[in-house]
Amino acid sequence: MLIIKDISNLQLYLTAYENRKYSIGFVPTMGALHKGHGELIKKSKNDNHKTIVSIFVNEKQFNSKEDFNSYPRNKGLDYDFCSDNDVDLIFEPSAEEIYNKDETILKNTNFNNILCDKYRKGHFDGVITVLNKLFSIVNCNKVYFGEKDFQQLKIIEKFIKEKYKFLEIVSVPTKRNEEGIAYSSRNEKLSKKQIQDFVSFHQQTVNFLKSLEKSFDIETANQRAKDFIMEQNIEKLDYFEFRNNDDLTTNGRVSDSRLFYAIYKGNVRLIDNLKV
Ligand code: PAF
């Protein structure tokens, strides 16, 4: 497995494989790799000749310096994880390698003012800005993202359709542990007790979903969701609501929707979405 930190060496590698008409799969990450990333890597390895994983904690998508500084970083473990998963190349650039001093931040105009965009202003601007950079550096055929960050996935799908027409985006279902919670880098920041509470909240949410009348429209389901969440012991909540799978509006039947939530345990923000 190769570890490359600068763009020029990465491009030498890519040119060699382009000439041989190899297909390249790309998994962009911010490190702190876990089984969720493992699923993306597995899919990419299955679909392509070579798989590249980038590790870059992108400051431009964090809302505070504190959140950026405390984001889990597991360099050595990440290398082992990639090697165990037969990744061909890790691209691990510095911020200087990626951004110019006066970098222009792209403005996301899709699926905004709802869900995470409503509570993390500018977050998705940072996400598409770094992906724009990475896609222009890592000339790949397919790129892989998880459904756990569903709004991010939808925004990137649109962005790729508008700007990178020849790039194929592949979405991968959320990987969950045996208790049902989604693997996430932020889970590492939870105490044992917080994990137990989170598992219990998640399981009650799953039961609520099972008990919900599938013929409801989304607006009615959202009334029920409000009643349910009021009874839960949540320290802080950004949203807990159903939205349509396709356009993330609250139009249509609940059977075509997902339940999205963002809650806090201590100062750790946890998001998930469950397909109805
Ligand atoms: O989902 C993530 O880990 C990040 O938002 C991404 C897509 C790697 C961009 O920094």
GROMACS .gro file of C-alpha atoms and ligand atoms in nm:
model
  286
    1MET     CA    1   0.000   0.000   0.000
    2LEU     CA    2   0.130   0.344  -0.094
    3ILE     CA    3   0.093   0.656   0.121
    4ILE     CA    4   0.121   0.974  -0.084
    5LYS     CA    5   0.104   1.324   0.058
    6ASP     CA    6   0.165   1.545  -0.243
    7ILE     CA    7  -0.040   1.606  -0.555
    8SER     CA    8   0.244   1.568  -0.805
    9ASN     CA    9   0.330   1.213  -0.692
   10LEU     CA   10  -0.035   1.115  -0.683
   11GLN     CA   11  -0.077   1.237  -1.038
   12LEU     CA   12   0.222   1.033  -1.156
   13TYR     CA   13   0.058   0.724  -1.007
   14LEU     CA   14  -0.278   0.805  -1.166
   15THR     CA   15  -0.131   0.873  -1.511
   16ALA     CA   16   0.038   0.533  -1.512
   17TYR     CA   17  -0.294   0.359  -1.449
   18GLU     CA   18  -0.492   0.586  -1.684
   19ASN     CA   19  -0.262   0.476  -1.965
   20ARG     CA   20  -0.344   0.116  -1.881
   21LYS     CA   21  -0.718   0.202  -1.877
   22TYR     CA   22  -0.756   0.091  -1.515
   23SER     CA   23  -1.067   0.206  -1.333
   24ILE     CA   24  -1.002   0.399  -1.013
   25GLY     CA   25  -1.241   0.399  -0.716
   26PHE     CA   26  -1.212   0.683  -0.466
   27VAL     CA   27  -1.324   0.691  -0.102
   28PRO     CA   28  -1.286   1.042   0.045
   29THR     CA   29  -1.266   1.041   0.428
   30MET     CA   30  -1.162   1.250   0.724
   31GLY     CA   31  -0.989   0.951   0.885
   32ALA     CA   32  -1.083   0.786   1.218
   33LEU     CA   33  -1.179   0.496   0.994
   34HIS     CA   34  -1.437   0.240   1.103
   35LYS     CA   35  -1.649  -0.042   0.961
   36GLY     CA   36  -1.872   0.208   0.779
   37HIS     CA   37  -1.569   0.320   0.576
   38GLY     CA   38  -1.481  -0.049   0.541
   39GLU     CA   39  -1.806  -0.102   0.347
   40LEU     CA   40  -1.721   0.181   0.106
   41ILE     CA   41  -1.374   0.038   0.051
   42LYS     CA   42  -1.513  -0.313  -0.002
   43LYS     CA   43  -1.756  -0.185  -0.265
   44SER     CA   44  -1.489   0.017  -0.441
   45LYS     CA   45  -1.252  -0.281  -0.446
   46ASN     CA   46  -1.525  -0.492  -0.596
   47ASP     CA   47  -1.599  -0.235  -0.870
   48ASN     CA   48  -1.252  -0.109  -0.966
   49HIS     CA   49  -0.894  -0.210  -1.043
   50LYS     CA   50  -0.752   0.029  -0.783
   51THR     CA   51  -0.893   0.194  -0.471
   52ILE     CA   52  -0.770   0.523  -0.329
   53VAL     CA   53  -0.869   0.648   0.018
   54SER     CA   54  -0.807   1.012   0.106
   55ILE     CA   55  -0.759   1.118   0.466
   56PHE     CA   56  -0.804   1.489   0.517
   57VAL     CA   57  -0.972   1.656   0.815
   58ASN     CA   58  -1.126   1.948   0.631
   59GLU     CA   59  -1.133   2.251   0.860
   60LYS     CA   60  -1.360   2.438   0.618
   61GLN     CA   61  -1.658   2.215   0.697
   62PHE     CA   62  -1.641   2.256   1.077
   63ASN     CA   63  -1.852   2.517   1.252
   64SER     CA   64  -1.602   2.579   1.530
   65LYS     CA   65  -1.228   2.551   1.587
   66GLU     CA   66  -1.303   2.342   1.896
   67ASP     CA   67  -1.502   2.082   1.697
   68PHE     CA   68  -1.223   2.071   1.436
   69ASN     CA   69  -0.949   2.033   1.699
   70SER     CA   70  -1.132   1.761   1.887
   71TYR     CA   71  -1.226   1.558   1.577
   72PRO     CA   72  -1.079   1.208   1.634
   73ARG     CA   73  -0.747   1.149   1.459
   74ASN     CA   74  -0.602   0.795   1.451
   75LYS     CA   75  -0.323   0.810   1.199
   76GLY     CA   76  -0.145   0.482   1.277
   77LEU     CA   77  -0.471   0.292   1.317
   78ASP     CA   78  -0.602   0.436   0.990
   79TYR     CA   79  -0.295   0.310   0.804
   80ASP     CA   80  -0.346  -0.038   0.955
   81PHE     CA   81  -0.716  -0.028   0.871
   82CYS     CA   82  -0.647   0.059   0.506
   83SER     CA   83  -0.375  -0.201   0.481
   84ASP     CA   84  -0.603  -0.469   0.633
   85ASN     CA   85  -0.872  -0.371   0.382
   86ASP     CA   86  -0.630  -0.395   0.087
   87VAL     CA   87  -0.648  -0.029  -0.010
   88ASP     CA   88  -0.401   0.046  -0.290
   89LEU     CA   89  -0.317   0.403  -0.199
   90ILE     CA   90  -0.378   0.652   0.081
   91PHE     CA   91  -0.375   1.017  -0.022
   92GLU     CA   92  -0.306   1.223   0.288
   93PRO     CA   93  -0.247   1.584   0.188
   94SER     CA   94  -0.175   1.879   0.417
   95ALA     CA   95  -0.411   2.179   0.424
   96GLU     CA   96  -0.145   2.377   0.232
   97GLU     CA   97  -0.143   2.115  -0.041
   98ILE     CA   98  -0.521   2.136  -0.083
   99TYR     CA   99  -0.604   2.502  -0.032
  100ASN     CA  100  -0.468   2.831  -0.161
  101LYS     CA  101  -0.423   3.110   0.093
  102ASP     CA  102  -0.729   3.297  -0.032
  103GLU     CA  103  -0.932   2.994  -0.134
  104THR     CA  104  -1.281   3.067  -0.269
  105ILE     CA  105  -1.546   2.877  -0.078
  106LEU     CA  106  -1.813   2.727  -0.305
  107LYS     CA  107  -2.174   2.793  -0.212
  108ASN     CA  108  -2.404   2.494  -0.191
  109THR     CA  109  -2.750   2.581  -0.322
  110ASN     CA  110  -2.916   2.237  -0.303
  111PHE     CA  111  -3.122   2.092  -0.017
  112ASN     CA  112  -3.036   2.390   0.199
  113ASN     CA  113  -3.196   2.548   0.506
  114ILE     CA  114  -3.321   2.207   0.623
  115LEU     CA  115  -3.181   1.928   0.845
  116CYS     CA  116  -2.805   1.970   0.902
  117ASP     CA  117  -2.777   2.277   0.680
  118LYS     CA  118  -3.019   2.461   0.906
  119TYR     CA  119  -2.810   2.390   1.216
  120ARG     CA  120  -2.458   2.385   1.071
  121LYS     CA  121  -2.447   2.696   0.855
  122GLY     CA  122  -2.180   2.673   0.588
  123HIS     CA  123  -2.098   2.308   0.663
  124PHE     CA  124  -2.198   2.182   0.317
  125ASP     CA  125  -2.019   2.475   0.151
  126GLY     CA  126  -1.703   2.337   0.311
  127VAL     CA  127  -1.787   1.982   0.201
  128ILE     CA  128  -1.836   2.067  -0.166
  129THR     CA  129  -1.534   2.300  -0.163
  130VAL     CA  130  -1.302   2.020  -0.049
  131LEU     CA  131  -1.461   1.764  -0.280
  132ASN     CA  132  -1.423   2.001  -0.573
  133LYS     CA  133  -1.051   2.015  -0.491
  134LEU     CA  134  -1.020   1.641  -0.435
  135PHE     CA  135  -1.209   1.546  -0.754
  136SER     CA  136  -0.989   1.774  -0.959
  137ILE     CA  137  -0.678   1.609  -0.808
  138VAL     CA  138  -0.787   1.245  -0.784
  139ASN     CA  139  -0.898   1.172  -1.135
  140CYS     CA  140  -1.120   0.872  -1.058
  141ASN     CA  141  -1.404   0.684  -1.228
  142LYS     CA  142  -1.625   0.619  -0.927
  143VAL     CA  143  -1.657   0.781  -0.586
  144TYR     CA  144  -1.816   0.623  -0.277
  145PHE     CA  145  -2.030   0.777   0.000
  146GLY     CA  146  -2.241   0.631   0.279
  147GLU     CA  147  -2.615   0.676   0.329
  148LYS     CA  148  -2.561   0.765   0.692
  149ASP     CA  149  -2.491   1.123   0.581
  150PHE     CA  150  -2.796   1.119   0.357
  151GLN     CA  151  -2.830   1.495   0.306
  152GLN     CA  152  -2.458   1.514   0.225
  153LEU     CA  153  -2.506   1.229  -0.025
  154LYS     CA  154  -2.794   1.410  -0.200
  155ILE     CA  155  -2.598   1.736  -0.215
  156ILE     CA  156  -2.291   1.562  -0.358
  157GLU     CA  157  -2.506   1.374  -0.612
  158LYS     CA  158  -2.633   1.710  -0.743
  159PHE     CA  159  -2.289   1.867  -0.732
  160ILE     CA  160  -2.138   1.580  -0.935
  161LYS     CA  161  -2.423   1.591  -1.188
  162GLU     CA  162  -2.364   1.963  -1.238
  163LYS     CA  163  -1.983   1.969  -1.237
  164TYR     CA  164  -1.831   1.624  -1.286
  165LYS     CA  165  -2.056   1.458  -1.541
  166PHE     CA  166  -1.822   1.166  -1.609
  167LEU     CA  167  -1.780   1.073  -1.245
  168GLU     CA  168  -2.011   0.803  -1.110
  169ILE     CA  169  -2.130   0.837  -0.751
  170VAL     CA  170  -2.203   0.514  -0.565
  171SER     CA  171  -2.403   0.519  -0.242
  172VAL     CA  172  -2.357   0.248   0.018
  173PRO     CA  173  -2.612   0.152   0.290
  174THR     CA  174  -2.531   0.244   0.649
  175LYS     CA  175  -2.328  -0.014   0.840
  176ARG     CA  176  -2.465  -0.073   1.192
  177ASN     CA  177  -2.330  -0.253   1.496
  178GLU     CA  178  -2.521  -0.544   1.651
  179GLU     CA  179  -2.717  -0.300   1.868
  180GLY     CA  180  -2.830  -0.107   1.562
  181ILE     CA  181  -2.635   0.215   1.590
  182ALA     CA  182  -2.451   0.338   1.284
  183TYR     CA  183  -2.070   0.331   1.285
  184SER     CA  184  -1.941   0.688   1.306
  185SER     CA  185  -1.609   0.852   1.385
  186ARG     CA  186  -1.788   1.064   1.645
  187ASN     CA  187  -1.895   0.753   1.845
  188GLU     CA  188  -1.534   0.740   1.967
  189LYS     CA  189  -1.597   1.054   2.169
  190LEU     CA  190  -1.882   0.898   2.371
  191SER     CA  191  -1.844   0.757   2.722
  192LYS     CA  192  -1.977   0.405   2.796
  193LYS     CA  193  -2.285   0.552   2.962
  194GLN     CA  194  -2.350   0.786   2.669
  195ILE     CA  195  -2.326   0.493   2.427
  196GLN     CA  196  -2.578   0.294   2.637
  197ASP     CA  197  -2.817   0.591   2.638
  198PHE     CA  198  -2.773   0.641   2.267
  199VAL     CA  199  -2.838   0.272   2.192
  200SER     CA  200  -3.152   0.283   2.403
  201PHE     CA  201  -3.274   0.601   2.228
  202HIS     CA  202  -3.201   0.449   1.889
  203GLN     CA  203  -3.384   0.126   1.971
  204GLN     CA  204  -3.691   0.316   2.092
  205THR     CA  205  -3.681   0.516   1.770
  206VAL     CA  206  -3.678   0.192   1.570
  207ASN     CA  207  -3.980   0.068   1.769
  208PHE     CA  208  -4.160   0.398   1.711
  209LEU     CA  209  -4.097   0.357   1.340
  210LYS     CA  210  -4.233   0.001   1.343
  211SER     CA  211  -4.550   0.113   1.516
  212LEU     CA  212  -4.617   0.394   1.269
  213GLU     CA  213  -4.909   0.364   1.026
  214LYS     CA  214  -4.748   0.337   0.681
  215SER     CA  215  -5.045   0.501   0.504
  216PHE     CA  216  -4.980   0.833   0.684
  217ASP     CA  217  -4.866   1.133   0.488
  218ILE     CA  218  -4.534   1.277   0.599
  219GLU     CA  219  -4.694   1.577   0.774
  220THR     CA  220  -4.905   1.345   0.995
  221ALA     CA  221  -4.605   1.123   1.068
  222ASN     CA  222  -4.417   1.437   1.175
  223GLN     CA  223  -4.689   1.518   1.429
  224ARG     CA  224  -4.641   1.167   1.575
  225ALA     CA  225  -4.265   1.215   1.568
  226LYS     CA  226  -4.301   1.534   1.773
  227ASP     CA  227  -4.512   1.352   2.034
  228PHE     CA  228  -4.260   1.067   2.050
  229ILE     CA  229  -3.953   1.285   2.087
  230MET     CA  230  -4.115   1.499   2.361
  231GLU     CA  231  -4.132   1.185   2.576
  232GLN     CA  232  -3.762   1.105   2.531
  233ASN     CA  233  -3.494   1.226   2.764
  234ILE     CA  234  -3.283   1.415   2.507
  235GLU     CA  235  -3.028   1.669   2.631
  236LYS     CA  236  -3.028   1.863   2.308
  237LEU     CA  237  -3.192   1.803   1.974
  238ASP     CA  238  -3.147   1.970   1.635
  239TYR     CA  239  -3.412   1.776   1.444
  240PHE     CA  240  -3.617   1.457   1.448
  241GLU     CA  241  -3.838   1.445   1.140
  242PHE     CA  242  -3.953   1.254   0.835
  243ARG     CA  243  -3.856   1.373   0.491
  244ASN     CA  244  -3.915   1.240   0.144
  245ASN     CA  245  -3.634   1.015   0.011
  246ASP     CA  246  -3.615   1.194  -0.323
  247ASP     CA  247  -3.634   1.565  -0.264
  248LEU     CA  248  -3.606   1.583   0.118
  249THR     CA  249  -3.933   1.781   0.136
  250THR     CA  250  -4.216   1.692   0.372
  251ASN     CA  251  -4.448   1.613   0.079
  252GLY     CA  252  -4.582   1.266   0.005
  253ARG     CA  253  -4.637   0.941   0.189
  254VAL     CA  254  -4.438   0.831   0.488
  255SER     CA  255  -4.372   0.502   0.307
  256ASP     CA  256  -4.146   0.699   0.066
  257SER     CA  257  -3.957   0.873   0.343
  258ARG     CA  258  -3.678   0.847   0.597
  259LEU     CA  259  -3.673   0.951   0.959
  260PHE     CA  260  -3.379   1.188   1.012
  261TYR     CA  261  -3.236   1.285   1.346
  262ALA     CA  262  -2.955   1.490   1.495
  263ILE     CA  263  -2.921   1.470   1.873
  264TYR     CA  264  -2.650   1.550   2.124
  265LYS     CA  265  -2.491   1.336   2.394
  266GLY     CA  266  -2.282   1.581   2.594
  267ASN     CA  267  -2.118   1.792   2.326
  268VAL     CA  268  -2.112   1.510   2.070
  269ARG     CA  269  -2.355   1.558   1.783
  270LEU     CA  270  -2.494   1.230   1.647
  271ILE     CA  271  -2.687   1.198   1.324
  272ASP     CA  272  -2.866   0.908   1.158
  273ASN     CA  273  -3.153   0.834   0.925
  274LEU     CA  274  -3.381   0.532   0.902
  275LYS     CA  275  -3.565   0.428   0.589
  276VAL     CA  276  -3.932   0.369   0.662
  277PAF     O1  277  -1.822   1.249   0.508
  277PAF     C1  278  -1.706   1.289   0.531
  277PAF     O2  279  -1.624   1.223   0.593
  277PAF     C2  280  -1.665   1.427   0.478
  277PAF     O3  281  -1.772   1.515   0.482
  277PAF     C3  282  -1.605   1.422   0.337
  277PAF     C4  283  -1.706   1.376   0.235
  277PAF     C5  284  -1.484   1.328   0.336
  277PAF     C6  285  -1.555   1.561   0.296
  277PAF     O4  286  -1.456   1.609   0.382
   0.00000   0.00000   0.00000
